PDB file of C-alpha atoms in Angstrom:
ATOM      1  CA  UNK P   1       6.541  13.825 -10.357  1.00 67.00           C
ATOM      2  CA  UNK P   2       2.988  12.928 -10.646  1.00 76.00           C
ATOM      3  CA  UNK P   3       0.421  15.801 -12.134  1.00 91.00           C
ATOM      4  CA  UNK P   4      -3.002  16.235 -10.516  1.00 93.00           C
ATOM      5  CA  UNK P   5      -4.446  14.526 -13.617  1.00 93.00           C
ATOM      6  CA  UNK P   6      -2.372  11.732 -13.267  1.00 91.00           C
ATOM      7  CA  UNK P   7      -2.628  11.511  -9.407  1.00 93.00           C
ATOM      8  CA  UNK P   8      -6.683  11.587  -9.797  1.00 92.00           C
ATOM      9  CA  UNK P   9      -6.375   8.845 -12.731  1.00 93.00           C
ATOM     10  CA  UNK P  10      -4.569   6.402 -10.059  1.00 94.00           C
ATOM     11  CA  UNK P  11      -6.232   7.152  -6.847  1.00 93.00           C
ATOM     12  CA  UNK P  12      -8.775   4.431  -7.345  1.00 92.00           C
ATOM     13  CA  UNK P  13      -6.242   1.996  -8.051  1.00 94.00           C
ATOM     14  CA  UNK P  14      -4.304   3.459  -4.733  1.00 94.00           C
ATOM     15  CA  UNK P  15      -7.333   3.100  -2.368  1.00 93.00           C
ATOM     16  CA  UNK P  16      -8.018  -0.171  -3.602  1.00 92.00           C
ATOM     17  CA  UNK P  17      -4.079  -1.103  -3.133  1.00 93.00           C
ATOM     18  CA  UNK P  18      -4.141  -1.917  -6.625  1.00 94.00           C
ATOM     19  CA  UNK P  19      -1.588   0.469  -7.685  1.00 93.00           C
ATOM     20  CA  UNK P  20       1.993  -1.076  -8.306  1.00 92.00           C
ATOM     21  CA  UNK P  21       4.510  -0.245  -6.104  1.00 90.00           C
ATOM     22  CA  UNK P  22       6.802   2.254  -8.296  1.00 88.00           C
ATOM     23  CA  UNK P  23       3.461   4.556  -8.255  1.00 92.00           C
ATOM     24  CA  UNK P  24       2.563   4.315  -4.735  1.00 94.00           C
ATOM     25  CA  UNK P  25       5.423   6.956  -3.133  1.00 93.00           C
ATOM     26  CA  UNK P  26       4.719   9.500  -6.389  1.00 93.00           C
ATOM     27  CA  UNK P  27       1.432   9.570  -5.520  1.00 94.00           C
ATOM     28  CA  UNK P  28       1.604   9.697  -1.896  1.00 94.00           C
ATOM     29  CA  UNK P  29       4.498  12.727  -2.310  1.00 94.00           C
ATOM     30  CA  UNK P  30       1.495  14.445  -4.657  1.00 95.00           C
ATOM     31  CA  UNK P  31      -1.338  14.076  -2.119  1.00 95.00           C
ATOM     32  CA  UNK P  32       1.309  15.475   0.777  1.00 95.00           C
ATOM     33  CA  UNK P  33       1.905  18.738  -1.376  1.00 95.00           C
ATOM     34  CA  UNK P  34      -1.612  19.121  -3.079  1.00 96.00           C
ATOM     35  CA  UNK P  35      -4.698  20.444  -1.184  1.00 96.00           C
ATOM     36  CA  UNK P  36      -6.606  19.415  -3.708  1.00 96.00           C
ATOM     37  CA  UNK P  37      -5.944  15.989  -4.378  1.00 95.00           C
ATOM     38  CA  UNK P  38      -5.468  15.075  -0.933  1.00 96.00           C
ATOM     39  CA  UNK P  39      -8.983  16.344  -0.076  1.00 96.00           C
ATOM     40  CA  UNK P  40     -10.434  14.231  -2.746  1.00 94.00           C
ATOM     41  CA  UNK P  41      -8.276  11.195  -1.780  1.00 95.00           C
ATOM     42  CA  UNK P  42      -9.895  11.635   1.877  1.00 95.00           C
ATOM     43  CA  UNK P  43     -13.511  11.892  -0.036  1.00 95.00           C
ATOM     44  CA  UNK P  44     -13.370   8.773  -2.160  1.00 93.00           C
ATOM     45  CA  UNK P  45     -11.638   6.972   1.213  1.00 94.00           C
ATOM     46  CA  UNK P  46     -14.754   7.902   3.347  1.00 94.00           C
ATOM     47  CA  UNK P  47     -17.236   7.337   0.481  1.00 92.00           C
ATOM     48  CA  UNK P  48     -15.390   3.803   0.258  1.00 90.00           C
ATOM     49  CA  UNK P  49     -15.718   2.515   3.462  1.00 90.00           C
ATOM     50  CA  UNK P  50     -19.376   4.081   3.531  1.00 89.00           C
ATOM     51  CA  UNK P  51     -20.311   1.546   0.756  1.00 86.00           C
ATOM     52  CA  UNK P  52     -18.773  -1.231   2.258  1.00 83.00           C
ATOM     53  CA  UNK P  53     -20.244  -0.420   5.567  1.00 84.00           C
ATOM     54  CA  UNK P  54     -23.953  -0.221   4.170  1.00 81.00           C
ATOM     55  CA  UNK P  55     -23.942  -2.425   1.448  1.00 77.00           C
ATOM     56  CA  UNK P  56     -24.311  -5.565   3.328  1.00 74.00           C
ATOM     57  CA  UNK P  57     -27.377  -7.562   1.549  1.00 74.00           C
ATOM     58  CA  UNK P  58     -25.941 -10.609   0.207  1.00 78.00           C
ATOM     59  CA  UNK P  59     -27.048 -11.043  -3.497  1.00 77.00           C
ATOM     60  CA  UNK P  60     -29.832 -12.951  -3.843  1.00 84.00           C
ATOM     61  CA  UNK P  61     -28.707 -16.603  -5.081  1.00 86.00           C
ATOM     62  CA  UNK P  62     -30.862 -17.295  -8.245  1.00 89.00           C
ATOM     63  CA  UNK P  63     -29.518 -13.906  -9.542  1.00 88.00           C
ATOM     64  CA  UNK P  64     -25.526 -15.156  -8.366  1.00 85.00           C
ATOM     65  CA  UNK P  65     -26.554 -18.288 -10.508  1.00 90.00           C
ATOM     66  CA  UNK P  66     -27.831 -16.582 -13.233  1.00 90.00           C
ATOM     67  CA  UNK P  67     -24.283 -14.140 -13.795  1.00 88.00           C
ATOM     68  CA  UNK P  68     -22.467 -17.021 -13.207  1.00 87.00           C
ATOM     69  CA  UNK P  69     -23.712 -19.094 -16.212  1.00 87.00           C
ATOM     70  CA  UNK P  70     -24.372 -16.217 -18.664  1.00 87.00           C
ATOM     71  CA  UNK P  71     -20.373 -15.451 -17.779  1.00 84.00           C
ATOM     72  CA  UNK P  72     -20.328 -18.556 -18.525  1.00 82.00           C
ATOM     73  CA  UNK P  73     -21.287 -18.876 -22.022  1.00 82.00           C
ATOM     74  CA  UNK P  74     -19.045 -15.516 -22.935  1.00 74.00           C
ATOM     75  CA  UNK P  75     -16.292 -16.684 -24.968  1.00 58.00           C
ATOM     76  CA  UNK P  76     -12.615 -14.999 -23.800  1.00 52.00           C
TER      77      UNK P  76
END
């Protein structure tokens, strides 16, 4: 059974649907008992799809072209 520590170090990961599968009903089951962790669940959900909803500007292409070629050079 997931901790609040835990829960908090996944939700992220959860919001994004990032989280593998085996960690998705733990959390869940935390967030339906905890107060706590569900309230901050339902923050960083709202805050979420506030960014996405008014962070629209496209980036500006010189600068796209610029990341793109100093990525690049970086040597994985």
């Amino acid at each position: 059974m997931a901790n609040c520590q835990e829960t908090l170090a996944d939700l992220t990961a959860y919001l994004d649907g990032e989280l593998p599968a085996d960690r998705v009903d733990e959390l869940r089951e935390h967030l339906d008992r905890c107060f706590s962790c569900e309230d901050r669940a339902g923050f960083e959900e709202k805050l979420k799809a506030l960014l996405k909803d008014r962070c629209t500007e496209s980036m500006p292409t010189d600068l796209r072209q610029k990341i793109r070629a100093r990525i690049a050079r970086v040597d994985l």
